[in-house]
Short mmCIF file of C-alpha atoms in Angstrom, two decimals:
data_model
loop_
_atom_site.label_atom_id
_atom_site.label_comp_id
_atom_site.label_asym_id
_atom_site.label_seq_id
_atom_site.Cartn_x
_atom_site.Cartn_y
_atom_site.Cartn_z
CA UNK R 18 56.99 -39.97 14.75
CA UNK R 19 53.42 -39.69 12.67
CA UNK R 20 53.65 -41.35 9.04
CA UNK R 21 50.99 -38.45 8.08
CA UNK R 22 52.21 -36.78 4.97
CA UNK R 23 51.71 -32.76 4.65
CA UNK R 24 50.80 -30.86 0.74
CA UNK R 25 53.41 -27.97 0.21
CA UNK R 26 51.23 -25.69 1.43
CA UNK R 27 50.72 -27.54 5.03
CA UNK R 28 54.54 -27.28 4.98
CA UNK R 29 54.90 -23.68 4.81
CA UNK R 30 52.31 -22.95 7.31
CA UNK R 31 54.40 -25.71 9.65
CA UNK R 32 57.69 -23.97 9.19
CA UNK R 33 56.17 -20.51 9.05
CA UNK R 34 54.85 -21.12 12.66
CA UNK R 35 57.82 -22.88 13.93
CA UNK R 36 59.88 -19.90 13.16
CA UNK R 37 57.39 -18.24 14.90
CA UNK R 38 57.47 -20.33 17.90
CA UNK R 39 61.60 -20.04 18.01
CA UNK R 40 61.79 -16.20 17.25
CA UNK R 41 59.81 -16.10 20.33
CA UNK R 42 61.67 -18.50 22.58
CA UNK R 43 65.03 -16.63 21.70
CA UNK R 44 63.04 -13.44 22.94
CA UNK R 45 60.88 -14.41 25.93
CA UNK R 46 62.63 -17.96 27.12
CA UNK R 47 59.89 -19.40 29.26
CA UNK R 48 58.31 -15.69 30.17
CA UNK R 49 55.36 -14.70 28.81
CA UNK R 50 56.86 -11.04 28.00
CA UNK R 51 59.92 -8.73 28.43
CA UNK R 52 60.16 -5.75 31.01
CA UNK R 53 60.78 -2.17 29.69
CA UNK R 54 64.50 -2.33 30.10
CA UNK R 55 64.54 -5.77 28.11
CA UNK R 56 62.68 -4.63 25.30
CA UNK R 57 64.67 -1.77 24.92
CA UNK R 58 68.25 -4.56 24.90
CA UNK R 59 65.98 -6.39 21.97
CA UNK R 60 65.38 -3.48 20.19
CA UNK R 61 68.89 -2.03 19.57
CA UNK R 62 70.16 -5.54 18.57
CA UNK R 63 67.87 -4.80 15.41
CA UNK R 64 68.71 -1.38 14.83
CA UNK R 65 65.69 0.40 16.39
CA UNK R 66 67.38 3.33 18.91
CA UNK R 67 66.04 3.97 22.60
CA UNK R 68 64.30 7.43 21.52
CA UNK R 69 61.88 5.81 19.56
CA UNK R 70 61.15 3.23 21.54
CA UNK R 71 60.73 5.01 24.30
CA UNK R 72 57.84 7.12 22.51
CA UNK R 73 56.30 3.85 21.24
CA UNK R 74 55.93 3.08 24.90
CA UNK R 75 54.74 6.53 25.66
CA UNK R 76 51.75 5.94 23.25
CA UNK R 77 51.18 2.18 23.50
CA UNK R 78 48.68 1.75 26.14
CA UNK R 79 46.71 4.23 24.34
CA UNK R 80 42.60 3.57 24.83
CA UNK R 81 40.44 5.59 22.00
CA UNK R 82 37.13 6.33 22.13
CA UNK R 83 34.68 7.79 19.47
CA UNK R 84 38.28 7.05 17.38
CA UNK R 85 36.17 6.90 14.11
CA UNK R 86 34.54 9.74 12.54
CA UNK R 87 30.86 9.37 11.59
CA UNK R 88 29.54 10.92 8.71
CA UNK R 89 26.27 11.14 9.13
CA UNK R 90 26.28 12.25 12.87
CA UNK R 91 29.44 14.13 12.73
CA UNK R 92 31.25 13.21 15.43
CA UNK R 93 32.35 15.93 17.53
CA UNK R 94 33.82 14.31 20.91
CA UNK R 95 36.86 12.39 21.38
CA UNK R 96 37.78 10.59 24.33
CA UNK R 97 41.55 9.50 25.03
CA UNK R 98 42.97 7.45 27.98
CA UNK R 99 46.62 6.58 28.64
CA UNK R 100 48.05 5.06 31.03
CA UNK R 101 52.16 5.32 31.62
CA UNK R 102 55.11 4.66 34.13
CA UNK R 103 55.55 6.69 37.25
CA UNK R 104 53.97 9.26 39.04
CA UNK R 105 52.96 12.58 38.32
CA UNK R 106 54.49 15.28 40.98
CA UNK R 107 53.92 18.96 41.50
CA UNK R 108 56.99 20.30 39.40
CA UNK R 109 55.72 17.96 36.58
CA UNK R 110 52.19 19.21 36.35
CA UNK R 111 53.91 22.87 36.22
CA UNK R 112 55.86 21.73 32.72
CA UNK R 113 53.34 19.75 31.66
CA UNK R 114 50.37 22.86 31.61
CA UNK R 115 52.90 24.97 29.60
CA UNK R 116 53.14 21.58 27.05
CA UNK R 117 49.06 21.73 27.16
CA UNK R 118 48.81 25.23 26.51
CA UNK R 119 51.79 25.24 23.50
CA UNK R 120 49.76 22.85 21.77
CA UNK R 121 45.81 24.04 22.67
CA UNK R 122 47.41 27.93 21.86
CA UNK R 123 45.32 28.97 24.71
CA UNK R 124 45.02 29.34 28.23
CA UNK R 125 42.51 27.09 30.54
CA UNK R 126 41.37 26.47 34.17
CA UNK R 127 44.25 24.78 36.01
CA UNK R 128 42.88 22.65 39.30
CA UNK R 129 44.14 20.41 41.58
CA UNK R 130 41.98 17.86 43.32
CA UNK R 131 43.17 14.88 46.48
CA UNK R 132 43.55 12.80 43.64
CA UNK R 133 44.38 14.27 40.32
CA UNK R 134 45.92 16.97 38.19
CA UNK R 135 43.14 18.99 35.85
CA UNK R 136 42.91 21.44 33.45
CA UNK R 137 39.85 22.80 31.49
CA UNK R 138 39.27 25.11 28.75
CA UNK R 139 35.50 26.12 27.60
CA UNK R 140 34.48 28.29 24.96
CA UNK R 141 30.98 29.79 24.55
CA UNK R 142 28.99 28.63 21.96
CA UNK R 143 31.64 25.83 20.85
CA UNK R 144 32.82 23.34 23.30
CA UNK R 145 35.36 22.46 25.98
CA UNK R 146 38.29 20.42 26.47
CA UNK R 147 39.28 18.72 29.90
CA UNK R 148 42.30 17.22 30.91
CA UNK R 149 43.29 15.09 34.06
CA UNK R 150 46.15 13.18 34.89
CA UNK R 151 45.88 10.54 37.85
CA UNK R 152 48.65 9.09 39.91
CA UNK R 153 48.10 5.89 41.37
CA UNK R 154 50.39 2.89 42.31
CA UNK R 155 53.23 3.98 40.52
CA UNK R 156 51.79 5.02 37.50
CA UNK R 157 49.87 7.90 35.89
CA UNK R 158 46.25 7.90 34.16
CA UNK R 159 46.04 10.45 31.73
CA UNK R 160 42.45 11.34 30.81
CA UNK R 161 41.82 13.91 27.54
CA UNK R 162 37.81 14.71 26.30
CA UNK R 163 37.72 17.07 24.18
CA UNK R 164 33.99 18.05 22.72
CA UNK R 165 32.78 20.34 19.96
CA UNK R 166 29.53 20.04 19.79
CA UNK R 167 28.06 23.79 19.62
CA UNK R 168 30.47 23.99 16.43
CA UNK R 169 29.01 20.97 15.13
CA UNK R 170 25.52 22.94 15.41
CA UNK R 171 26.68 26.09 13.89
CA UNK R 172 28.88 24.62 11.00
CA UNK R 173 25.55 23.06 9.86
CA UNK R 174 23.55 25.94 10.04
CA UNK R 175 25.34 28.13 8.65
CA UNK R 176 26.41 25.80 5.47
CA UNK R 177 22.71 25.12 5.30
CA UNK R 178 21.60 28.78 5.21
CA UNK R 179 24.11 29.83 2.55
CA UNK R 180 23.05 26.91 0.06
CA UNK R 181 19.69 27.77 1.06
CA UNK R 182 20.23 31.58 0.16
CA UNK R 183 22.29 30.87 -3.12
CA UNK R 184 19.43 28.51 -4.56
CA UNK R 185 16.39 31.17 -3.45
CA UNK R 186 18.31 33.79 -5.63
CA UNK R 187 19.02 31.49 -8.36
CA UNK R 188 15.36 30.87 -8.23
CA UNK R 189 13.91 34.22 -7.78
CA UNK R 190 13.02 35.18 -11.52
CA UNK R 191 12.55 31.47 -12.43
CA UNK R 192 9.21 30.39 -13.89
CA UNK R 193 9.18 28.07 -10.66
CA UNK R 194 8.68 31.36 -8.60
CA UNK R 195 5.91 29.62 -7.02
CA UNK R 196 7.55 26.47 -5.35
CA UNK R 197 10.82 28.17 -5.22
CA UNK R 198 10.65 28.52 -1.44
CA UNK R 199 10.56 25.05 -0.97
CA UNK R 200 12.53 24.10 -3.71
CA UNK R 201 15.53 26.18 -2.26
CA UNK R 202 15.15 24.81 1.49
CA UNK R 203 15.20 21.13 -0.36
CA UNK R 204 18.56 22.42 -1.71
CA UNK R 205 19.63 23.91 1.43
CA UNK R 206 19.19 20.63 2.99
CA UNK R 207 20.66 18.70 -0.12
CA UNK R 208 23.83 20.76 -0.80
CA UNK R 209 24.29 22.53 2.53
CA UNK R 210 24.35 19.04 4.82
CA UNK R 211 27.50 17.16 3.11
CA UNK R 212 29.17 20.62 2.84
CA UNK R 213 28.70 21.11 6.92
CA UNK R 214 30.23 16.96 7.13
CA UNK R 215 33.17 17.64 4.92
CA UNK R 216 34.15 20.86 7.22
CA UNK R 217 33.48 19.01 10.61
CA UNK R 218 35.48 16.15 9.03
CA UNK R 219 38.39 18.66 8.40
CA UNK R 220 37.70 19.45 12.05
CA UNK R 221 37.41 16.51 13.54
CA UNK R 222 41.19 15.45 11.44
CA UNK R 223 42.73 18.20 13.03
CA UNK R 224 41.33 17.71 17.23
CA UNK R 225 42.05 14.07 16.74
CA UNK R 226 45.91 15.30 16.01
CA UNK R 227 46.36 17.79 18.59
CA UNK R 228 44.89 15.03 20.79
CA UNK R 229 47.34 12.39 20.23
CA UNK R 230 49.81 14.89 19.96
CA UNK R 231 49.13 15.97 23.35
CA UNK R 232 49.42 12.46 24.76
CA UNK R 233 52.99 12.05 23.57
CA UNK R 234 54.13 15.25 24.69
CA UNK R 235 52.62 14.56 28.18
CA UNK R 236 54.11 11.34 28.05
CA UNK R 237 57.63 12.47 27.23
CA UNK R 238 57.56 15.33 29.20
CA UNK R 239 56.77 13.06 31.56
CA UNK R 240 59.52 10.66 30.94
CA UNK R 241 62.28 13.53 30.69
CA UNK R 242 61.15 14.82 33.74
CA UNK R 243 61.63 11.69 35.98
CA UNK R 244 64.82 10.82 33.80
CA UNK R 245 66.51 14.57 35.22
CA UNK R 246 65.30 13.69 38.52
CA UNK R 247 67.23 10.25 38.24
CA UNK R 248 70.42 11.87 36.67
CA UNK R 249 70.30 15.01 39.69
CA UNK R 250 69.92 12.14 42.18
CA UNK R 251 72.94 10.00 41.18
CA UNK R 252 75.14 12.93 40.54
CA UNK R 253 74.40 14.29 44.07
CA UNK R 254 75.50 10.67 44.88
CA UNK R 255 78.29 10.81 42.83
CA UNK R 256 79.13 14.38 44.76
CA UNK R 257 78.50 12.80 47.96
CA UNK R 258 80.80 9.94 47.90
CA UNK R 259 83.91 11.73 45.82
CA UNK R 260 83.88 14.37 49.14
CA UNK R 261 83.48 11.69 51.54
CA UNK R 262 86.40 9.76 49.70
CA UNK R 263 88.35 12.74 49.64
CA UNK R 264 88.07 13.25 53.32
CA UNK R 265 89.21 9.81 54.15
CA UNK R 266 92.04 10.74 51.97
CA UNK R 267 92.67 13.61 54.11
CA UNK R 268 92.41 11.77 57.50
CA UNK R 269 94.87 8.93 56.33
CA UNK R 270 97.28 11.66 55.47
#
């Protein structure tokens, strides 16, 4: 044993991390993690139920891009890549457009490629969003872009144009009747810029939510899905072996 003696504060960094270090021996034993199934036994002993677990899960391996909005640019693509357990299969992609289109509120271009599941909506003038969900080794890549840039372009023309307008008639009869044109474009450009950022901000709030939200619908539709195709499989099981019990009962009789 070390003769070294530790300040208070040492002390409560020492037993701080050696609760640490025993919280997660009691978890993990020698493994480096638990297994779906596991985490789920560790999370009802402290209270947390299987639903909302299972949803963590659904969104955990969650990759964001563009995730933060920028002012000055005005961000107006997001890019979204999950990845989650099991495969997608035909009857899935069927439930899971109707989930895309009760959340988009409209109806896109539904494909079907050798290696993935796609749909795409575009709008003139506006943008697109694009959709794609890749099986592969047992689990499923789900891919969501969406892009707005033509809005971008017209929400800051058009808020540019109306502060713009509103300062040349303020200026109209003004003794400054002279630089007036270029005094109103300077406003145009002063007042009708920020006004176009707080909109696409608004904008940019609200596709960022229907995007995540679309990820954990996906995900739990994709979850229930496979979870009715377990149940149907062990209660044809179930079926099976009660008959063929019954006729052995038969037979002996």
């Amino acid at each position: 044993m070390s003769d070294s003696l530790y300040s208070r504060k040492d002390i409560s960094k020492i037993l701080t991390r050696a609760s640490e270090i025993q919280t997660r021996k009691e978890l993990y034993g020698d493994k480096e993690g638990l297994t779906e199934e596991e985490l789920i036994q560790v999370a009802g002993e402290v209270g947390i139920d299987k639903e909302s677990l299972i949803e963590a899960l659904g969104t955990y391996d969650i990759s964001n891009l563009n995730d933060d909005y920028n002012w000055f640019k005005a961000t107006s693509r997001i890019q979204k890549i999950a990845n989650i357990n099991g495969e997608v299969s035909d009857e899935d992609w069927e439930a899971i457009v109707q989930e895309i289109r009760k959340v988009t509120g409209g109806i896109g271009k539904v494909t079907k490629t050798t290696h993935s599941f796609e749909w795409e909506q575009r709008r003139q003038n506006s943008g697109y969003k694009h959709i794609s969900l890749t099986p592969n080794d047992g689990k499923t890549k789900i891919q969501l872009v969406n892009s707005w840039s033509g809005f971008r372009f017209l929400s800051t023309f058009i808020s540019c144009m109306v502060a713009f307008t509103i300062a040349s008639i303020a200026l109209d009869n003004s003794q400054l009747s002279d630089i007036a044109l270029l005094i109103a474009a300077g406003s145009g450009a002063l007042f009708g810029f920020p006004i176009s950022r707080l909109i696409l901000s608004s904008h940019y709030k609200k596709q960022k939510k229907q995007a995540e939200d679309l990820l954990q619908n996906i995900s739990a539709k994709l979850r229930t899905e496979r979870e009715t195709a377990i149940s149907i499989e062990e209660t044809e099981v179930y079926e099976s072996k009660k008959e063929s019990t019954s006729e052995s009962s038969q037979v002996r009789t």
